[in-house]
Coordinates of C-alpha atoms and ligand atoms in Angstrom, one line a residue:
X158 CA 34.7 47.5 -46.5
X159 CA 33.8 44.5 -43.7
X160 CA 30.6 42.7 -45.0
X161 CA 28.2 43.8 -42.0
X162 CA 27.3 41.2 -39.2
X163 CA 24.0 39.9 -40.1
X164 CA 24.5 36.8 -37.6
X165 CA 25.7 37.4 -34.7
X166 CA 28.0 35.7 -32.1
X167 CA 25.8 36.2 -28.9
X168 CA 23.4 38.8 -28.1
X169 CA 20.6 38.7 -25.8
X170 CA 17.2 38.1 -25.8
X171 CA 14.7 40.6 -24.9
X172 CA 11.5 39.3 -24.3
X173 CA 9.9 38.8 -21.0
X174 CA 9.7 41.6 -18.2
X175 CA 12.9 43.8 -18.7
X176 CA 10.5 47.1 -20.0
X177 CA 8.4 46.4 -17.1
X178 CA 10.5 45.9 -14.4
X179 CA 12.7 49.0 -15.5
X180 CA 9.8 51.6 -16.0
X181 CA 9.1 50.9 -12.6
X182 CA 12.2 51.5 -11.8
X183 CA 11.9 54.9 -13.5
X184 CA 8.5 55.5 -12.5
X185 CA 9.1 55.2 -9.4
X186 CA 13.1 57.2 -9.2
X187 CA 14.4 53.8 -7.5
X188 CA 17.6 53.8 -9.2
X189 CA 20.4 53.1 -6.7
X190 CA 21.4 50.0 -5.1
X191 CA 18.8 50.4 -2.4
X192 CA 15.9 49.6 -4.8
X193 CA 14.2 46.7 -4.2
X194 CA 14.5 44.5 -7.3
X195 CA 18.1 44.3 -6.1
X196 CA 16.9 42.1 -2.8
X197 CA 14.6 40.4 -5.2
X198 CA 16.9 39.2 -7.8
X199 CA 19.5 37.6 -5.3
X200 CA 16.7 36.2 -3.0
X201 CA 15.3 34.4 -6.9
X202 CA 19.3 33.8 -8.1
X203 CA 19.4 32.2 -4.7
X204 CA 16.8 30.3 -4.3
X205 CA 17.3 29.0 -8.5
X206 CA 21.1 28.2 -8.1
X207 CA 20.1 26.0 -4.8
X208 CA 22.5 28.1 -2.2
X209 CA 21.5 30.5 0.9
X210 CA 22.8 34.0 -0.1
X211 CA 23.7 35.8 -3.0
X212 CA 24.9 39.2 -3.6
X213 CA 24.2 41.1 -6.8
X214 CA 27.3 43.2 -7.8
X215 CA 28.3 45.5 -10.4
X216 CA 30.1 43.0 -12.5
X217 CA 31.7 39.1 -12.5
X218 CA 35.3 40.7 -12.0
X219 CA 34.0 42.5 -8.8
X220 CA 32.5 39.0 -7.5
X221 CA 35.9 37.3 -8.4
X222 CA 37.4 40.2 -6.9
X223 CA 35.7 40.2 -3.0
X224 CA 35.3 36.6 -3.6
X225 CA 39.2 35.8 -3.4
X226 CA 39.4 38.3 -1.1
X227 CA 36.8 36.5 1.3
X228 CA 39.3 33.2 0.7
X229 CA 41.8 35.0 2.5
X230 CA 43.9 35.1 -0.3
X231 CA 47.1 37.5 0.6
X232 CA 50.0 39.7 -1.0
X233 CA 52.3 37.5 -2.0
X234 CA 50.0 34.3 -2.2
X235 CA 49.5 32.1 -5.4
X236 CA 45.7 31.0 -6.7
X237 CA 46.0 28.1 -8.8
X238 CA 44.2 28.9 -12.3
X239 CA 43.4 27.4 -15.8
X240 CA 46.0 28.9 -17.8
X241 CA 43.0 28.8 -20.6
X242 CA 40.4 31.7 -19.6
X243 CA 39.5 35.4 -19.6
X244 CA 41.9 37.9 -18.2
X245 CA 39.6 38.6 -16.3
X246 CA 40.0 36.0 -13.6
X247 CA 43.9 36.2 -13.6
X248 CA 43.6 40.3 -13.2
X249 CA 41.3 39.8 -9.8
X250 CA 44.1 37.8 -8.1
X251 CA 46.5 40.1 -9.3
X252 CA 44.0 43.0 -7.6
X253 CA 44.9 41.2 -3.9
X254 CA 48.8 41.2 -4.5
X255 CA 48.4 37.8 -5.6
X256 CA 49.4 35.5 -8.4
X257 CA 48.6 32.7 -10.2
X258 CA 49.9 29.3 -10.9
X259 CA 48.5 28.9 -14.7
X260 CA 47.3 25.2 -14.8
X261 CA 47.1 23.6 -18.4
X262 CA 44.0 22.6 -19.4
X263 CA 42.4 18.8 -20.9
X264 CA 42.6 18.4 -24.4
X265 CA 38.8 17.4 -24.7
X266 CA 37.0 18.9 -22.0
X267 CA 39.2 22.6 -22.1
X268 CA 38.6 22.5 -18.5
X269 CA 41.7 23.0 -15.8
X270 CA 43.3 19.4 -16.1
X271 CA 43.3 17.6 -12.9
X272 CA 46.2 15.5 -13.4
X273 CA 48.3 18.1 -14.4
X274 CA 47.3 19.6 -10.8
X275 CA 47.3 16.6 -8.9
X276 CA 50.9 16.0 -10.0
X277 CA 52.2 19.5 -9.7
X278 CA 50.7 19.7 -6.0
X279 CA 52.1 16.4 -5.3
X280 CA 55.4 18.1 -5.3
X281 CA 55.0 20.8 -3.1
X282 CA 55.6 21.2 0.6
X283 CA 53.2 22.4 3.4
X284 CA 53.3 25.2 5.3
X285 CA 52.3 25.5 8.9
X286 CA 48.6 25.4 8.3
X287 CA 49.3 22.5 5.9
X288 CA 48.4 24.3 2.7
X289 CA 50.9 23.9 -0.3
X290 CA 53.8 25.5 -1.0
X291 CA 55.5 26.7 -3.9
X292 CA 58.5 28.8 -4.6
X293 CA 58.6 29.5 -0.3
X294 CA 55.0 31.2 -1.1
X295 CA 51.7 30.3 0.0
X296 CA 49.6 28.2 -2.8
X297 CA 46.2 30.2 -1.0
X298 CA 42.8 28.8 -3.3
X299 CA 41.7 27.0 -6.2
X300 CA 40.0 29.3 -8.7
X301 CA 38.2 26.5 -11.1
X302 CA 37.1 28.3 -14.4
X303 CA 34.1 26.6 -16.0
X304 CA 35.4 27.0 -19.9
X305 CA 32.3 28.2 -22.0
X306 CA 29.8 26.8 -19.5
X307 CA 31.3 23.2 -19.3
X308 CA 32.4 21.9 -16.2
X309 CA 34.9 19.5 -15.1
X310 CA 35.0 16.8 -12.6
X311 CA 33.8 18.5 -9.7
X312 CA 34.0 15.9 -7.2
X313 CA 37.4 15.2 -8.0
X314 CA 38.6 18.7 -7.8
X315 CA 36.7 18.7 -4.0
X316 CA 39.0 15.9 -3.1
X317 CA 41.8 17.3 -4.3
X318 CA 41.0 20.7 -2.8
X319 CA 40.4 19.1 1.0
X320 CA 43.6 16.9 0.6
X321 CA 45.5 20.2 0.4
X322 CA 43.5 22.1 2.7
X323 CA 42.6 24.5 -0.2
X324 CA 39.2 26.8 -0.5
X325 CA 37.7 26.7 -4.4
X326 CA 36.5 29.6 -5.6
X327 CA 34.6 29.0 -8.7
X328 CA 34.7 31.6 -11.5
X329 CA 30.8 30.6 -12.9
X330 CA 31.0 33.4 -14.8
X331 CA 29.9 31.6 -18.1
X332 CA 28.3 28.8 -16.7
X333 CA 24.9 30.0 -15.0
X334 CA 22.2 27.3 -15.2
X335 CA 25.0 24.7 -15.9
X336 CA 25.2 22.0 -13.2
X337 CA 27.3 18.9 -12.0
X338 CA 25.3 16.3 -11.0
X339 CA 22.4 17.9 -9.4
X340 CA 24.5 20.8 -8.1
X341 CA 24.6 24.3 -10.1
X342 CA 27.7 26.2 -11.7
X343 CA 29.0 28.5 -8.7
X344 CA 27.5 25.8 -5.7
X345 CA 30.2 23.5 -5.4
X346 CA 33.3 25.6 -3.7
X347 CA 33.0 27.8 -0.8
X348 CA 32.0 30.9 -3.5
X349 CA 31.0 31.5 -7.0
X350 CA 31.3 34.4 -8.9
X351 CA 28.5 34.9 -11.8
X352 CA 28.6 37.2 -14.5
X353 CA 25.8 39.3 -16.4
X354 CA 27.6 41.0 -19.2
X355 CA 26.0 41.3 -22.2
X356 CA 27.2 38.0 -24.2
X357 CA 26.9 35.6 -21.1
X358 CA 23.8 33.7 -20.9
X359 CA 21.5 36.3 -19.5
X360 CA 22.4 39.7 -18.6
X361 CA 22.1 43.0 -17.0
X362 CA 23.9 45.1 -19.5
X363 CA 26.7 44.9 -17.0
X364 CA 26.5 43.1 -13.7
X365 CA 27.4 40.1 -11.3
X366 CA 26.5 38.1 -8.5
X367 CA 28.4 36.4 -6.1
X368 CA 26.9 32.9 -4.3
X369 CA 27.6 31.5 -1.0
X370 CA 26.2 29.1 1.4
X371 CA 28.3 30.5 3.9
X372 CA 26.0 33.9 5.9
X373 CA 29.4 35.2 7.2
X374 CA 30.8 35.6 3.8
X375 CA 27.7 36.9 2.5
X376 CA 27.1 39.9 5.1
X377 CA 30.9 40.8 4.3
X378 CA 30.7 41.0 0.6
X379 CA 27.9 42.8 1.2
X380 CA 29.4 45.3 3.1
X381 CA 32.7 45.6 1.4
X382 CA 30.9 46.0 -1.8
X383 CA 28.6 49.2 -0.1
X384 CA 32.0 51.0 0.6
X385 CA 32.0 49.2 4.0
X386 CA 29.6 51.9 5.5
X387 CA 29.0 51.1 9.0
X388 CA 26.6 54.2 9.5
X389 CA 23.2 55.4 7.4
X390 CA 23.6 58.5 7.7
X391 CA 27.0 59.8 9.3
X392 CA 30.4 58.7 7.0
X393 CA 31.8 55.7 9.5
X394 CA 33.5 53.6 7.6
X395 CA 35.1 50.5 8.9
X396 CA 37.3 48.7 6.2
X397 CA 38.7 49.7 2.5
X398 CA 35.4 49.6 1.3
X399 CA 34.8 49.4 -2.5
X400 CA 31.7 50.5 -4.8
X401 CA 30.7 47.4 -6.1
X402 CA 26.7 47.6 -5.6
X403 CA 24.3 46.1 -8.4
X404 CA 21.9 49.7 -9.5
X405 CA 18.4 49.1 -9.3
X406 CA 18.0 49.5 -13.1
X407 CA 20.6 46.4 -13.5
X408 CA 18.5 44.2 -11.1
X409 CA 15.1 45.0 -13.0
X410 CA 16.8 43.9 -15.9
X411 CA 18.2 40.9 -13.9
X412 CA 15.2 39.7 -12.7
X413 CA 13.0 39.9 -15.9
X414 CA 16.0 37.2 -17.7
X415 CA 16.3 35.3 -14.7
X416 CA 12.7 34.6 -15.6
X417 CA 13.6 33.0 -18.6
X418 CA 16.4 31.3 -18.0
X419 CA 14.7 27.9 -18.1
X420 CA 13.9 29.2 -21.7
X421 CA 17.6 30.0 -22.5
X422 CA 18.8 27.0 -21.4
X423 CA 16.7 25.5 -23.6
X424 CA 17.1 27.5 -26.7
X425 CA 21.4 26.8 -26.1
X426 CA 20.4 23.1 -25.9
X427 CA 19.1 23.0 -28.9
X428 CA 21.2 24.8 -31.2
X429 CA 24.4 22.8 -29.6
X430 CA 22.5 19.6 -30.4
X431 CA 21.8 20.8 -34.1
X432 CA 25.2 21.9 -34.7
X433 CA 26.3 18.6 -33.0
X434 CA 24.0 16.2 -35.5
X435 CA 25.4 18.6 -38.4
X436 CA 29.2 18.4 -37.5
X437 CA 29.2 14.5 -37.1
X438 CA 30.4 13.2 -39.5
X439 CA 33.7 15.7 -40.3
X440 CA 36.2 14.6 -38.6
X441 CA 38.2 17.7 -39.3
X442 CA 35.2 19.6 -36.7
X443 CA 36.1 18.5 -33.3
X444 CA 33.3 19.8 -30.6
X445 CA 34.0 20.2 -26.7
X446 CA 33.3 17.1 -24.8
X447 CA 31.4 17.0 -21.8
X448 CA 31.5 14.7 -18.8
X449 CA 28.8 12.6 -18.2
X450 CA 27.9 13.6 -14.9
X451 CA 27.6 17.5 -16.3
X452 CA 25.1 19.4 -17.6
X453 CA 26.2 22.1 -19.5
X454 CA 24.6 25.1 -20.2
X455 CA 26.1 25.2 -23.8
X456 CA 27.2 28.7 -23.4
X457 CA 28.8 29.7 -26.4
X458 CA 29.3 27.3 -28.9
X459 CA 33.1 26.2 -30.0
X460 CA 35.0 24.2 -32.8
X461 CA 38.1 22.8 -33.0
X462 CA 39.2 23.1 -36.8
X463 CA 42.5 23.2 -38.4
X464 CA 42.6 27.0 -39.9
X465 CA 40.3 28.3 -37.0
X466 CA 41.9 32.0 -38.5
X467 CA 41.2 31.4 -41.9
X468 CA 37.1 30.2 -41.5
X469 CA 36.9 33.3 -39.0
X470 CA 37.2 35.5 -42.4
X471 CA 35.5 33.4 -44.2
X472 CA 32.6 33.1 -42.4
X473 CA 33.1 36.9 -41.7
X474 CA 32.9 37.5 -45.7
X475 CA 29.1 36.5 -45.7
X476 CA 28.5 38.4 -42.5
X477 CA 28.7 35.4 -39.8
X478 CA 30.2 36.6 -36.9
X479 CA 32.7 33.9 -34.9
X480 CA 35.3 34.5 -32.5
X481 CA 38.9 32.8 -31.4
X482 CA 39.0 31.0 -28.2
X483 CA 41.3 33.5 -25.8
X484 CA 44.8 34.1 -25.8
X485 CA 46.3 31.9 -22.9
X486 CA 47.3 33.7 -20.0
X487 CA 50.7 32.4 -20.5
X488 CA 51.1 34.5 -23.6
X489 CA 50.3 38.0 -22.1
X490 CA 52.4 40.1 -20.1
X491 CA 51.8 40.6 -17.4
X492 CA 51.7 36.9 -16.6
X493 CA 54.4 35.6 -19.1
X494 CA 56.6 35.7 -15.6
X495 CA 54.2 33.0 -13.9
X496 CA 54.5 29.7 -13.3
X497 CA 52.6 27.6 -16.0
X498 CA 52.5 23.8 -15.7
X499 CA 51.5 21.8 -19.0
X500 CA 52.7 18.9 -20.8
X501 CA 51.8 19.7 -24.3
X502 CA 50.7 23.4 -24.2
X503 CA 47.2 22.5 -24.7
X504 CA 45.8 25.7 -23.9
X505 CA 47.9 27.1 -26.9
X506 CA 46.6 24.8 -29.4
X507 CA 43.3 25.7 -28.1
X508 CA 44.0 29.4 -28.9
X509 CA 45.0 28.6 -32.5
X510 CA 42.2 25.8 -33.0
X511 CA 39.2 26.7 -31.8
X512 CA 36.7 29.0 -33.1
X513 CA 32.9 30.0 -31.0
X514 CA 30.5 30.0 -33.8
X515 CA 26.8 32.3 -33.4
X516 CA 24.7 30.9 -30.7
X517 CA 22.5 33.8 -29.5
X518 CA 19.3 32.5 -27.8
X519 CA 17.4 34.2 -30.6
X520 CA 19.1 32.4 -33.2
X521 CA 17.1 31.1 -36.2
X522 CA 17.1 27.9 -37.3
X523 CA 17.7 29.5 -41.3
X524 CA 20.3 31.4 -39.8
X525 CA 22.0 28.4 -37.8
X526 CA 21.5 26.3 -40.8
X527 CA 23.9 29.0 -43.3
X528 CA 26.0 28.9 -40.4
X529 CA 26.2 25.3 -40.9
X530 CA 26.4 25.5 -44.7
X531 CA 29.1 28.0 -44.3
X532 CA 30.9 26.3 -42.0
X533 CA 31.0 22.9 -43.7
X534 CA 32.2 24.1 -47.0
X535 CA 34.8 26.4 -46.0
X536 CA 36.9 24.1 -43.3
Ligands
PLP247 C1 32.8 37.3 -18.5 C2 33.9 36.7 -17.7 C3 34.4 37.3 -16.5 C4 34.1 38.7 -16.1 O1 32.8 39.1 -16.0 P1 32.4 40.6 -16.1 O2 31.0 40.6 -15.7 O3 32.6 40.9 -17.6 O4 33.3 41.4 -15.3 C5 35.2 36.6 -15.7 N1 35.6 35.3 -16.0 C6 35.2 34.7 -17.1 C7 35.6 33.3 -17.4 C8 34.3 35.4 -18.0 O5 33.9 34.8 -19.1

């Protein structure tokens, strides 16, 4: 028998609004998308990230979905991607006909490394429009993935992205309330895609956002996501259309963590920073780096140690819950066929190495301290 998980890796907090907001919801049999917490909690998400429009959807793949879709990414295009990330953001340029070029990632930071890209798109041609070209295909977007709420240099990646004429499309999905400089997770490209499952920083149960500064792409997400009705009442449809609405109940739950966000953000903080004064001085714990001009929003909370597997059951035995960093994209399936462009295969050692340890918002500091204990005795 499994020892039971008396800390866990990530689970939400409860605590502000959520029973509120949703028995009005039920009071009042506003359940559907056309509820008005949904309006409310883009128009706060909005107005909190810094950008014009947002539009609440039923989950991060769906905004990575329309989002690359609204790049004018094609059949038969490529989307360059960190080959370290969720399938998740692979699978949504696979949904368009698409496929991506798997970028390794930096050995500190875990983010998409920029030299490796610089160099690869250094060797491509240009098509007419003057965007890259690889393998006689169309190199379409930049899908920057913000590793466990880190972010990488984002300025650099801007001037690589307008050298080659490309659109970024940033999957946030982890990184809400983290910022560059003074600019938030999901701000920087042309889109960002946000996701409110229930590990990431706050949640809806299930849920997404997508961000924009741009009204046109807005309006059209929107739409698309609404089954591109063009009519109240008759069924006129004008596009392949796709139910990707937020529910009212998901917004009400939205709204009420949005509210505490600042609290979150906070809470993450602090645990990172006691886990980071604990782990100093073993040399065999190696934490993510950060850039200086980031602020991350310490998402979930990762090692690198040398038996990552072996402290995983270890720290599983006394009921610690921890978690391998994903399998590469390289290494699955149905993208073992793409090109992947590394040095070193970071993003592999990465898989083997690193190890996310409990960082709930809730978390205690007793708790967080047995963690430590746990984690310091059995590397
Ligand atoms: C969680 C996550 C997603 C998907 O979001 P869902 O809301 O679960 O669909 C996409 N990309 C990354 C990097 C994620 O961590």
């Amino acid at each position: 028998m499994p020892t039971p998980i008396r800390i866990p890796l990530s689970v939400p907090t409860i605590a502000g609004n959520e029973w509120k907001y949703v028995k009005q919801c039920l009071d009042t049999a506003w359940l559907s998308s056309a509820g008005s917490f949904v309006t409310e909690f883009e128009e706060k998400m909005a107005s909190w990230t810094g950008v014009s429009h947002a539009v609440a959807l039923s989950s991060g793949t769906a905004a990575l979905h329309l989002m690359l879709l609204l790049a004018d990414v094609k059949a038969g295009d490529y989307v360059i991607l960190p080959n370290l990330t969720f399938a998740a953001s692979a699978n949504a340029i696979r949904y368009l006909g698409a496929d991506p070029i798997l970028i390794d990632v930096d050995p500190e930071t875990w983010q998409m490394d920029l030299d490796v890209l610089k160099v690869f798109l250094s060797k491509t041609k240009k098509n007419a429009s003057g965007k890259p070209l690889y393998n006689g295909r169309t190199v379409a977007a930049i899908m920057p993935v913000h590793v466990l709420g880190n972010m990488m240099d984002m300025k650099r990646l801007s001037d690589v992205a307008e050298t080659y004429q490309l659109p970024i499309v940033e999957d946030a999905a982890e990184a809400l309330g983290s910022r560059f400089q003074t600019y938030h997770a999901g701000t920087m490209g042309l889109t960002g895609a946000i996701s409110f499952n229930g590990n990431k920083i706050m949640t809806t149960g299930g849920g997404g956002m997508l961000i924009t500064d741009e009204e046109s792409i807005a309006s059209r997400a929107r739409h698309l996501s609404r089954q591109a009705k063009t009519d109240p009442v008759e069924y006129a449809h004008d596009a392949v259309g796709y139910n990707y609405r937020m529910g009212n109940v998901q917004a009400a739950i939205g709204l009420a963590q949005l509210e505490q966000m600042d609290t979150f953000l906070e809470k993450k903080k602090a645990i990172a920073k006691r886990y980071q004064t604990a782990f100093a001085g073993y040399e065999q714990i190696i934490p993510q780096q950060h850039l200086a001009q980031t602020h991350p929003n310490h998402w979930l909370y990762t090692i690198r140690v040398p038996d990552s597997r072996g402290l995983m059951a270890q720290l599983a035995n006394k009921g610690i819950e921890s978690r391998p960093l994903w399998r590469p994209m390289n290494q699955l399936d149905m993208y073992r066929e793409q090109p992947y462009i590394n040095h070193h295969d970071v993003s592999g050692m990465l898989n083997r190495e690193c190890l996310s340890i409990p960082c709930s918002t809730g978390l205690t500091e007793p708790d967080q301290e047995e963690v430590i204990r746990t984690v310091i005795t059995k590397i």
